[in-house]
Amino acid sequence: MLSDLHCHILPGIDDGARDEEMSGALLASEREQGAGQIIFTPHFYADRMQTEKFIEDRDRAFAGMEDRVLSLGLMAQKGAEVRMQEKLLDMDLAPLRLGNTHYFLLEWPFSAYPMWGEDVVYKLLDQGIRPLFAHIERYEYFFRNEENLEYFRSLGCLFQVNADTVLNPRQQYQVFHLIKDGYLHVTASDAHNTAGRPSNLKKALDCIRENLGDPIADWMIRNADHIFHDRPVEILTRDIVSSYKNI
Ligand SMILES: [Fe+2]
C-alpha cells in the first residue's frame, strides 16, 4: 500500500483542487494507484494566515470529503505544507504538524537560502518535531548541493522529492544520484488538479523500482508508511545500497 504525504487535494482551500468534484477525482485516482494513506497538506503562509483560521478552513474542507475518503477505504490525516518564513520563529508550530505525527512538511524559499532557516529547523527539532523538506528539487541550494543536504540530514531532517520530478528526464539523473547517496527519503505526489498536476505517485515509484531496483523502491514506500504512522524512518542499510542497479 502506498502513502501520499504531500498533496493539495482538499477542495477550495489553496491553489489545489478547486471543488469537491475535482477533489473526488483526485482521491479516486490515488486509490486506483494503490494509495491507501494520505495526508492532506494545504499551503500555509505565516505572513498572511492565522493558524486557527487555517485549521478551521482545512477541517471544513476535509469534512466535506470525509464520506468520499471513507467510501474509498482511504486512511487520511490533516497536515500543512508550511512555507519557511521568519515569522515561524514566533509561532507555536505544533498545530501545523503532519496529522498526529512528529513530522512537519517545510517548504523553503525557491530563490535564495534564508540565513534564519536554520533557526526554524532548530526550533522544530527542540520540540521533538522532525522537518521533512518538501520537494527538495525546487531549491538549487539543496538539489545541487550535497554539503547543504548533509548538514540538515545530520541534524535529523528528511527530504521529499515530487513524483513528477522523478519522471522528468531532465531532473531524473540528479534525483537518482541523491537517492543513491541517501539524500531522498520519500516521494509524494504534490497533486494539485486532474489536468496539469495530477498524482503520479505510482508511476514515480515504478520508475524508481525500474531504475534502482526493488529494495530502494520498497525502502521509500516503507518510509512514507513510517512517517504516516509516526515511526522513525529506516536507515539506508548496506544491503539496500549494494542492491542498486546501475543507471
Ligand atoms: Fe505542495
XYZ file of N, CA and C and ligand atoms in Angstrom:
742
model
N 0.840 -1.202 0.000
C 0.000 0.000 0.000
C 0.882 1.261 0.000
N 0.503 2.237 -0.840
C 1.293 3.467 -0.924
C 0.721 4.540 0.019
N 1.592 5.444 0.401
C 1.177 6.570 1.253
C 1.590 7.865 0.563
N 0.668 8.806 0.482
C 0.979 10.107 -0.108
C 1.009 11.142 1.013
N 2.190 11.722 1.244
C 2.367 12.620 2.390
C 2.262 14.096 2.031
N 2.080 14.382 0.752
C 2.089 15.785 0.328
C 1.168 15.941 -0.882
N 0.023 16.606 -0.675
C -0.898 16.841 -1.791
C -1.844 17.993 -1.459
N -2.427 18.525 -2.518
C -3.347 19.666 -2.382
C -4.716 19.253 -2.909
N -5.216 18.189 -2.318
C -6.442 17.549 -2.799
C -7.695 18.119 -2.133
N -7.559 18.673 -0.931
C -8.757 19.229 -0.283
C -9.285 20.394 -1.120
N -10.613 20.467 -1.272
C -11.184 21.434 -2.219
C -11.253 22.872 -1.696
N -10.990 23.798 -2.622
C -11.251 25.220 -2.377
C -10.493 25.863 -1.248
N -9.330 25.351 -0.928
C -8.620 25.909 0.225
C -7.291 26.542 -0.172
N -6.703 26.081 -1.266
C -5.469 26.714 -1.748
C -5.458 26.641 -3.274
N -4.294 26.558 -3.884
C -4.247 26.501 -5.343
C -4.418 25.070 -5.869
N -4.857 24.161 -4.994
C -5.086 22.775 -5.392
C -6.491 22.576 -5.937
N -7.095 21.425 -5.636
C -8.426 21.086 -6.160
C -9.398 22.240 -5.948
N -10.083 22.648 -7.024
C -10.922 23.848 -6.893
C -12.283 23.542 -6.265
N -12.776 22.290 -6.433
C -14.077 21.958 -5.856
C -14.114 20.477 -5.459
N -15.252 20.094 -4.880
C -15.351 18.721 -4.365
C -15.307 17.686 -5.481
N -15.756 18.074 -6.659
C -15.738 17.136 -7.782
C -14.287 16.780 -8.162
N -13.480 17.828 -8.266
C -12.079 17.568 -8.613
C -11.357 16.838 -7.472
N -11.687 17.236 -6.278
C -11.095 16.586 -5.115
C -11.423 15.087 -5.131
N -12.684 14.767 -5.438
C -13.125 13.372 -5.504
C -12.389 12.611 -6.602
N -12.185 13.273 -7.736
C -11.484 12.617 -8.852
C -10.034 12.325 -8.467
N -9.422 13.264 -7.762
C -8.026 13.050 -7.330
C -7.937 11.920 -6.300
N -8.920 11.870 -5.413
C -8.934 10.786 -4.413
C -9.099 9.424 -5.103
N -9.993 9.381 -6.079
C -10.222 8.117 -6.801
C -8.952 7.682 -7.525
N -8.249 8.658 -8.090
C -7.007 8.343 -8.799
C -5.945 7.806 -7.831
N -5.876 8.403 -6.663
C -4.921 7.919 -5.659
C -5.234 6.455 -5.307
N -6.506 6.193 -5.103
C -6.933 4.831 -4.731
C -6.592 3.832 -5.848
N -6.863 4.230 -7.083
C -6.559 3.356 -8.231
C -5.079 3.015 -8.304
N -4.261 3.962 -7.875
C -2.805 3.741 -7.932
C -2.289 2.890 -6.779
N -3.193 2.600 -5.850
C -2.771 1.766 -4.721
C -2.423 2.548 -3.476
N -2.764 3.845 -3.488
C -2.526 4.628 -2.267
C -3.628 4.309 -1.264
N -3.247 4.032 -0.035
C -4.234 3.731 0.998
C -4.187 4.748 2.124
N -3.132 5.564 2.134
C -2.940 6.532 3.225
C -2.544 7.881 2.632
N -3.248 8.906 3.048
C -2.982 10.242 2.501
C -2.943 11.263 3.631
N -1.968 12.158 3.554
C -2.011 13.325 4.441
C -2.292 14.546 3.560
N -3.351 15.257 3.877
C -3.712 16.451 3.108
C -2.884 17.629 3.617
N -2.213 18.304 2.690
C -1.260 19.341 3.107
C -1.481 20.664 2.353
N -2.558 21.385 2.669
C -2.745 22.697 2.032
C -1.602 23.645 2.411
N -1.367 24.615 1.531
C -0.315 25.609 1.804
C -0.641 26.438 3.042
N 0.378 26.716 3.827
C 0.231 27.644 4.949
C 1.324 28.703 4.855
N 0.898 29.977 4.870
C 1.841 31.097 4.819
C 1.663 31.943 6.079
N 2.683 31.957 6.902
C 2.579 32.625 8.207
C 2.376 34.132 8.076
N 2.866 34.729 6.984
C 2.769 36.192 6.870
C 1.355 36.661 6.555
N 0.488 35.758 6.090
C -0.865 36.205 5.771
C -1.967 35.284 6.285
N -1.616 34.341 7.135
C -2.647 33.430 7.658
C -2.531 33.294 9.164
N -3.652 33.029 9.794
C -3.683 32.709 11.226
C -3.818 31.196 11.344
N -3.074 30.604 12.244
C -3.124 29.142 12.374
C -4.539 28.638 12.636
N -5.231 29.296 13.582
C -6.582 28.820 13.953
C -7.541 28.838 12.781
N -7.493 29.936 12.031
C -8.394 30.079 10.879
C -8.028 29.038 9.806
N -6.743 28.847 9.605
C -6.292 27.847 8.622
C -6.835 26.464 8.986
N -6.706 26.116 10.261
C -7.142 24.787 10.696
C -8.666 24.641 10.564
N -9.354 25.723 10.876
C -10.821 25.716 10.738
C -11.213 25.486 9.271
N -10.587 26.245 8.367
C -10.902 26.111 6.930
C -10.530 24.719 6.416
N -9.371 24.254 6.831
C -8.899 22.945 6.379
C -9.825 21.831 6.874
N -10.236 21.946 8.139
C -11.090 20.904 8.706
C -12.472 20.913 8.058
N -12.941 22.096 7.677
C -14.236 22.185 7.000
C -14.139 21.537 5.611
N -13.042 21.839 4.913
C -12.845 21.237 3.582
C -12.755 19.713 3.705
N -12.087 19.262 4.744
C -11.949 17.812 4.951
C -13.309 17.184 5.267
N -14.091 17.860 6.108
C -15.400 17.313 6.497
C -16.268 17.070 5.262
N -16.153 17.974 4.270
C -16.929 17.821 3.045
C -16.521 16.609 2.227
N -15.302 16.124 2.439
C -14.783 14.997 1.647
C -14.721 13.701 2.444
N -15.066 13.787 3.716
C -14.820 12.637 4.588
C -15.545 11.366 4.137
N -16.802 11.517 3.707
C -17.561 10.335 3.247
C -16.858 9.682 2.065
N -16.372 10.525 1.153
C -15.698 10.023 -0.041
C -14.414 9.280 0.338
N -13.687 9.888 1.267
C -12.440 9.274 1.749
C -12.736 7.892 2.339
N -13.768 7.837 3.168
C -14.122 6.570 3.823
C -14.622 5.549 2.815
N -15.441 6.002 1.865
C -16.008 5.035 0.909
C -14.919 4.453 0.003
N -13.845 5.196 -0.174
C -12.725 4.668 -0.982
C -11.781 3.811 -0.140
N -12.066 3.745 1.147
C -11.223 2.928 2.030
C -9.867 3.553 2.303
N -9.808 4.891 2.210
C -8.531 5.574 2.448
C -8.403 5.959 3.920
N -7.173 5.866 4.431
C -6.901 6.423 5.751
C -6.336 7.814 5.521
N -6.850 8.792 6.237
C -6.422 10.162 5.967
C -6.043 10.906 7.238
N -5.117 11.836 7.081
C -4.775 12.761 8.165
C -4.684 14.161 7.574
N -4.771 15.138 8.464
C -4.714 16.522 8.006
C -3.392 17.158 8.432
N -2.758 17.836 7.480
C -1.484 18.483 7.786
C -1.403 19.832 7.096
N -0.195 20.234 6.768
C 0.014 21.505 6.084
C 1.370 21.456 5.398
N 1.489 22.257 4.340
C 2.805 22.493 3.748
C 3.159 23.919 4.151
N 4.069 24.033 5.074
C 4.340 25.327 5.701
C 5.529 26.004 5.021
N 5.300 27.218 4.505
C 6.383 27.961 3.858
C 7.351 28.478 4.917
N 8.613 28.295 4.660
C 9.659 28.789 5.547
C 9.620 30.313 5.548
N 9.221 30.883 6.665
C 9.185 32.337 6.809
C 9.681 32.689 8.206
N 10.273 33.863 8.318
C 10.893 34.251 9.581
C 9.865 34.283 10.721
N 8.635 34.570 10.365
C 7.572 34.667 11.378
C 7.370 33.343 12.134
N 7.760 32.240 11.518
C 7.588 30.936 12.178
C 8.333 30.894 13.508
N 9.377 31.715 13.614
C 10.178 31.718 14.845
C 9.369 32.185 16.049
N 8.302 32.958 15.799
C 7.492 33.494 16.904
C 6.202 32.719 17.121
N 6.028 31.618 16.391
C 4.738 30.918 16.457
C 4.830 29.557 17.129
N 3.668 29.078 17.572
C 3.576 27.687 18.017
C 3.395 26.843 16.753
N 4.369 26.013 16.463
C 4.329 25.264 15.207
C 3.682 23.887 15.332
N 3.494 23.435 16.564
C 2.960 22.077 16.769
C 1.622 21.830 16.060
N 0.691 22.801 16.040
C -0.596 22.521 15.380
C -0.477 22.315 13.871
N 0.678 22.662 13.291
C 0.834 22.549 11.830
C 1.581 21.279 11.410
N 1.774 20.371 12.351
C 2.456 19.097 12.038
C 1.655 18.280 11.024
N 2.312 17.250 10.478
C 1.612 16.316 9.587
C 0.720 15.420 10.448
N -0.548 15.701 10.468
C -1.510 14.906 11.243
C -1.106 14.839 12.700
N -1.141 13.633 13.241
C -0.768 13.454 14.651
C 0.682 13.030 14.801
N 1.456 13.198 13.767
C 2.836 12.726 13.812
C 3.766 13.795 14.379
N 5.028 13.417 14.526
C 6.062 14.374 14.930
C 6.847 14.858 13.718
N 6.215 14.830 12.550
C 6.848 15.302 11.315
C 6.159 16.587 10.857
N 6.919 17.377 10.086
C 6.464 18.723 9.712
C 6.937 19.001 8.283
N 5.986 19.266 7.382
C 6.334 19.482 5.967
C 6.704 20.941 5.734
N 7.954 21.159 5.433
C 8.507 22.515 5.353
C 8.903 22.839 3.914
N 8.337 23.941 3.402
C 8.651 24.382 2.036
C 9.599 25.573 2.123
N 10.764 25.450 1.515
C 11.771 26.514 1.584
C 11.539 27.531 0.469
N 12.133 28.732 0.610
C 12.021 29.714 -0.479
C 12.750 29.196 -1.723
N 12.196 29.505 -2.900
C 12.764 28.947 -4.129
C 14.046 29.646 -4.560
N 14.150 30.939 -4.264
C 15.279 31.685 -4.827
C 16.569 31.556 -4.013
N 16.554 32.045 -2.800
C 17.808 32.069 -2.035
C 17.645 31.427 -0.670
N 18.715 30.887 -0.173
C 18.720 30.249 1.136
C 18.596 31.317 2.228
N 17.586 31.192 3.090
C 17.429 32.190 4.156
C 18.334 31.855 5.347
N 19.095 32.835 5.804
C 20.059 32.587 6.871
C 19.393 32.133 8.176
N 18.144 32.594 8.417
C 17.444 32.232 9.647
C 16.719 30.892 9.511
N 16.799 30.268 8.326
C 16.108 28.994 8.105
C 16.532 27.940 9.111
N 17.809 27.969 9.399
C 18.372 27.019 10.353
C 17.723 27.170 11.742
N 17.411 28.425 12.114
C 16.785 28.671 13.428
C 15.394 28.036 13.495
N 14.677 28.097 12.378
C 13.342 27.464 12.343
C 13.495 25.956 12.496
N 14.492 25.394 11.806
C 14.740 23.952 11.906
C 15.072 23.573 13.346
N 15.939 24.358 13.974
C 16.292 24.069 15.381
C 15.077 24.204 16.302
N 14.250 25.182 16.024
C 13.047 25.369 16.854
C 12.179 24.109 16.803
N 12.000 23.567 15.591
C 11.200 22.342 15.449
C 11.874 21.177 16.162
N 13.166 21.015 15.910
C 13.888 19.878 16.496
C 13.869 19.944 18.025
N 13.986 21.156 18.560
C 13.956 21.316 20.023
C 12.636 20.847 20.616
N 11.572 20.925 19.797
C 10.247 20.468 20.267
C 10.014 19.000 19.926
N 11.048 18.348 19.421
C 10.889 16.935 19.067
C 10.154 16.722 17.757
N 10.088 17.781 16.937
C 9.391 17.674 15.647
C 10.439 17.600 14.526
N 10.261 16.643 13.623
C 11.251 16.432 12.566
C 10.819 17.070 11.253
N 11.598 18.011 10.736
C 11.215 18.631 9.474
C 11.409 17.675 8.294
N 10.403 17.637 7.425
C 10.502 16.938 6.147
C 10.499 18.035 5.092
N 11.630 18.218 4.407
C 11.714 19.300 3.426
C 10.914 18.906 2.184
N 9.945 19.751 1.800
C 9.086 19.466 0.643
C 9.870 19.655 -0.653
N 9.555 18.860 -1.636
C 10.162 18.924 -2.986
C 11.543 19.604 -3.025
N 12.508 18.852 -2.599
C 13.888 19.327 -2.490
C 14.445 19.829 -3.831
N 13.852 19.328 -4.918
C 14.331 19.708 -6.257
C 14.043 21.157 -6.622
N 13.171 21.800 -5.842
C 12.814 23.191 -6.164
C 13.882 24.193 -5.731
N 14.796 23.750 -4.904
C 15.795 24.691 -4.375
C 17.170 24.249 -4.849
N 17.772 25.064 -5.696
C 19.108 24.735 -6.198
C 20.098 24.563 -5.055
N 19.916 25.378 -3.997
C 20.871 25.332 -2.869
C 20.795 24.035 -2.083
N 19.789 23.221 -2.369
C 19.744 21.869 -1.801
C 19.915 20.809 -2.894
N 19.177 20.975 -3.990
C 19.151 19.937 -5.029
C 20.533 19.724 -5.648
N 21.302 20.789 -5.760
C 22.637 20.678 -6.387
C 23.746 20.862 -5.365
N 23.437 20.669 -4.109
C 24.463 20.946 -3.102
C 24.377 19.933 -1.955
N 25.103 18.848 -2.106
C 25.025 17.776 -1.103
C 25.579 18.207 0.254
N 26.468 19.200 0.242
C 27.009 19.659 1.533
C 25.894 20.249 2.394
N 25.043 21.059 1.749
C 23.918 21.639 2.488
C 22.949 20.558 2.946
N 22.696 19.592 2.057
C 21.801 18.495 2.437
C 22.393 17.708 3.600
N 23.693 17.467 3.516
C 24.355 16.688 4.559
C 24.213 17.370 5.923
N 24.364 18.697 5.895
C 24.259 19.435 7.153
C 22.888 19.192 7.799
N 21.829 19.357 7.010
C 20.483 19.203 7.586
C 20.138 17.733 7.850
N 20.680 16.848 7.022
C 20.438 15.427 7.296
C 21.067 15.028 8.630
N 22.253 15.579 8.887
C 22.943 15.219 10.127
C 22.173 15.718 11.354
N 21.341 16.738 11.157
C 20.515 17.228 12.274
C 19.273 16.359 12.474
N 18.948 15.556 11.458
C 17.761 14.694 11.557
C 16.641 15.072 10.612
N 16.929 15.994 9.664
C 15.886 16.385 8.707
C 15.743 15.320 7.617
N 14.567 15.285 7.016
C 14.269 14.327 5.960
C 13.912 15.091 4.684
N 14.079 14.416 3.551
C 13.902 15.110 2.268
C 12.925 14.372 1.355
N 12.003 15.150 0.777
C 10.985 14.594 -0.125
C 11.204 15.106 -1.548
N 10.937 14.250 -2.525
C 11.002 14.649 -3.941
C 9.615 14.440 -4.541
N 9.220 15.336 -5.457
C 7.920 15.183 -6.096
C 7.943 14.052 -7.122
N 6.827 13.360 -7.229
C 6.708 12.264 -8.192
C 7.007 12.749 -9.611
N 6.499 13.920 -9.976
C 6.714 14.434 -11.338
C 8.189 14.658 -11.630
N 8.953 14.990 -10.615
C 10.390 15.229 -10.808
C 11.116 13.913 -11.064
N 10.683 12.862 -10.375
C 11.277 11.540 -10.609
C 11.085 11.150 -12.076
N 9.942 11.562 -12.642
C 9.603 11.166 -14.009
C 10.147 12.126 -15.064
N 10.708 13.229 -14.628
C 11.193 14.243 -15.574
C 12.598 13.894 -16.067
N 12.744 13.620 -17.379
C 14.055 13.180 -17.885
C 15.175 14.183 -17.606
N 14.825 15.468 -17.484
C 15.879 16.472 -17.260
C 16.371 16.485 -15.800
N 15.549 15.978 -14.898
C 15.945 16.034 -13.481
C 16.240 14.652 -12.897
N 15.850 13.643 -13.658
C 15.901 12.276 -13.157
C 17.292 11.826 -12.709
N 18.298 12.199 -13.488
C 19.635 11.733 -13.154
C 20.042 12.217 -11.757
N 19.808 13.491 -11.506
C 20.172 14.044 -10.197
C 19.323 13.429 -9.077
N 18.056 13.156 -9.376
C 17.181 12.506 -8.386
C 17.748 11.136 -8.011
N 18.095 10.340 -9.019
C 18.636 9.001 -8.741
C 19.946 9.092 -7.955
N 20.751 10.065 -8.339
C 22.022 10.293 -7.677
C 21.810 10.587 -6.179
N 20.843 11.459 -5.890
C 20.572 11.818 -4.489
C 19.963 10.640 -3.726
N 19.118 9.862 -4.411
C 18.548 8.679 -3.743
C 19.684 7.738 -3.361
N 20.601 7.518 -4.316
C 21.701 6.591 -4.063
C 22.597 7.062 -2.922
N 22.732 8.385 -2.799
C 23.572 8.922 -1.727
C 22.805 9.088 -0.412
N 21.548 8.653 -0.398
C 20.771 8.699 0.845
C 20.196 10.059 1.173
N 20.029 10.916 0.150
C 19.504 12.255 0.413
C 18.039 12.439 0.034
N 17.370 11.373 -0.351
C 15.930 11.468 -0.587
C 15.263 10.315 0.142
N 14.373 10.641 1.023
C 13.754 9.594 1.850
C 12.402 9.125 1.340
N 11.636 10.058 0.759
C 10.295 9.710 0.274
C 9.961 10.483 -0.991
N 9.026 9.923 -1.767
C 8.434 10.694 -2.847
C 6.955 10.868 -2.530
N 6.380 11.954 -3.042
C 4.961 12.242 -2.802
C 4.418 12.927 -4.047
N 3.089 12.948 -4.175
C 2.520 13.428 -5.447
C 2.549 14.947 -5.589
N 2.339 15.685 -4.513
C 2.134 17.139 -4.590
C 1.039 17.457 -5.612
N 0.053 16.548 -5.722
C -1.022 16.721 -6.701
C -1.837 17.973 -6.388
N -2.181 18.716 -7.475
C -2.980 19.938 -7.333
C -4.318 19.840 -8.064
N -4.311 19.144 -9.215
C -5.536 19.074 -10.024
C -5.457 17.879 -10.969
N -6.564 17.654 -11.683
C -6.597 16.459 -12.530
C -5.934 16.697 -13.891
N -5.795 17.953 -14.293
C -5.246 18.221 -15.626
C -3.726 18.335 -15.621
N -3.222 19.463 -15.163
C -1.783 19.720 -15.250
C -0.937 19.085 -14.162
N -1.506 18.924 -12.979
C -0.715 18.403 -11.856
C -1.452 17.292 -11.110
N -1.663 16.148 -11.796
C -2.335 15.015 -11.139
C -1.361 14.268 -10.233
N -1.849 13.229 -9.592
C -0.947 12.393 -8.794
C -0.287 11.349 -9.681
N 1.031 11.345 -9.674
C 1.794 10.331 -10.414
C 2.616 9.468 -9.453
N 2.066 9.284 -8.271
C 2.807 8.601 -7.220
C 3.267 7.196 -7.635
N 2.342 6.413 -8.192
C 2.705 5.039 -8.535
C 3.721 5.010 -9.679
N 3.479 5.853 -10.684
C 4.414 5.901 -11.814
C 5.825 6.217 -11.326
N 5.928 7.168 -10.410
C 7.247 7.567 -9.904
C 7.915 6.411 -9.162
N 7.143 5.718 -8.349
C 7.734 4.593 -7.603
C 8.094 3.449 -8.537
N 7.276 3.236 -9.575
C 7.617 2.215 -10.580
C 8.915 2.585 -11.293
N 9.070 3.865 -11.563
C 10.269 4.353 -12.253
C 11.514 4.148 -11.378
N 11.378 4.419 -10.084
C 12.495 4.195 -9.150
C 12.813 2.700 -9.098
N 11.759 1.900 -9.057
C 11.922 0.439 -8.997
C 12.671 -0.072 -10.235
N 12.254 0.448 -11.378
C 12.845 0.009 -12.645
C 14.315 0.413 -12.763
N 14.614 1.617 -12.304
C 15.970 2.141 -12.483
C 16.928 1.811 -11.348
N 16.403 1.715 -10.139
C 17.303 1.492 -8.992
C 17.078 0.154 -8.298
N 15.982 -0.510 -8.634
C 15.756 -1.836 -8.056
C 14.693 -1.872 -6.979
N 14.244 -3.088 -6.658
C 13.171 -3.279 -5.671
C 13.524 -2.786 -4.269
N 14.719 -3.110 -3.751
C 14.978 -2.739 -2.336
C 14.841 -1.241 -2.068
N 15.319 -0.408 -2.997
C 15.245 1.032 -2.730
C 13.813 1.549 -2.880
N 13.077 1.025 -3.873
C 11.674 1.447 -4.047
C 10.868 1.031 -2.813
N 11.088 -0.175 -2.351
C 10.355 -0.649 -1.174
C 10.748 0.139 0.077
N 12.031 0.514 0.161
C 12.505 1.331 1.293
C 11.769 2.672 1.318
N 11.608 3.294 0.150
C 10.919 4.592 0.093
C 9.433 4.443 0.429
N 8.827 3.354 -0.039
C 7.410 3.105 0.275
C 7.243 2.898 1.789
N 8.171 2.140 2.373
C 8.091 1.912 3.833
C 8.306 3.209 4.604
N 9.218 4.040 4.125
C 9.476 5.304 4.820
C 8.216 6.164 4.902
N 7.485 6.249 3.784
C 6.248 7.054 3.780
C 5.254 6.456 4.773
N 5.195 5.137 4.827
C 4.298 4.460 5.782
C 4.739 4.766 7.226
N 6.050 4.731 7.465
C 6.565 5.032 8.809
C 6.180 6.448 9.230
N 6.347 7.395 8.319
C 6.025 8.785 8.657
C 4.527 8.912 8.950
N 3.702 8.295 8.100
C 2.242 8.358 8.303
C 1.872 7.861 9.697
N 2.566 6.809 10.135
C 2.248 6.212 11.438
C 3.166 6.696 12.557
N 3.907 7.760 12.296
C 4.744 8.400 13.307
C 5.822 7.475 13.870
N 6.392 6.692 12.982
C 7.546 5.875 13.377
C 8.794 6.486 12.743
N 9.976 6.166 13.278
C 11.199 6.669 12.640
C 11.385 6.053 11.260
N 11.981 6.809 10.338
C 12.277 6.223 9.024
C 13.458 5.261 9.178
N 13.598 4.376 8.188
C 14.653 3.362 8.281
C 15.980 3.893 7.750
N 17.034 3.485 8.406
C 18.369 3.838 7.925
C 18.626 3.068 6.638
N 19.274 3.738 5.700
C 19.620 3.090 4.431
C 20.752 2.097 4.692
N 20.439 0.823 4.633
C 21.443 -0.176 5.014
C 22.374 -0.517 3.852
N 23.473 -1.131 4.201
C 24.444 -1.585 3.208
C 23.781 -2.542 2.195
N 22.888 -3.378 2.700
C 22.187 -4.333 1.832
C 21.405 -3.628 0.743
N 20.700 -2.579 1.159
C 19.896 -1.845 0.177
C 20.818 -1.148 -0.816
N 21.855 -0.498 -0.303
C 22.763 0.232 -1.177
C 23.434 -0.700 -2.185
N 23.848 -1.870 -1.723
C 24.582 -2.755 -2.618
C 23.668 -3.412 -3.662
N 22.348 -3.272 -3.451
C 21.430 -3.876 -4.412
C 21.090 -2.931 -5.556
N 21.616 -1.706 -5.517
C 21.278 -0.761 -6.590
C 21.610 -1.330 -7.951
N 20.695 -1.091 -8.852
C 21.002 -1.430 -10.250
C 21.890 -0.297 -10.769
N 22.600 -0.567 -11.838
C 23.367 0.513 -12.458
C 22.446 1.424 -13.226
N 22.759 2.708 -13.202
C 21.982 3.615 -14.059
C 22.943 4.373 -14.962
Fe 2.883 21.317 -2.330
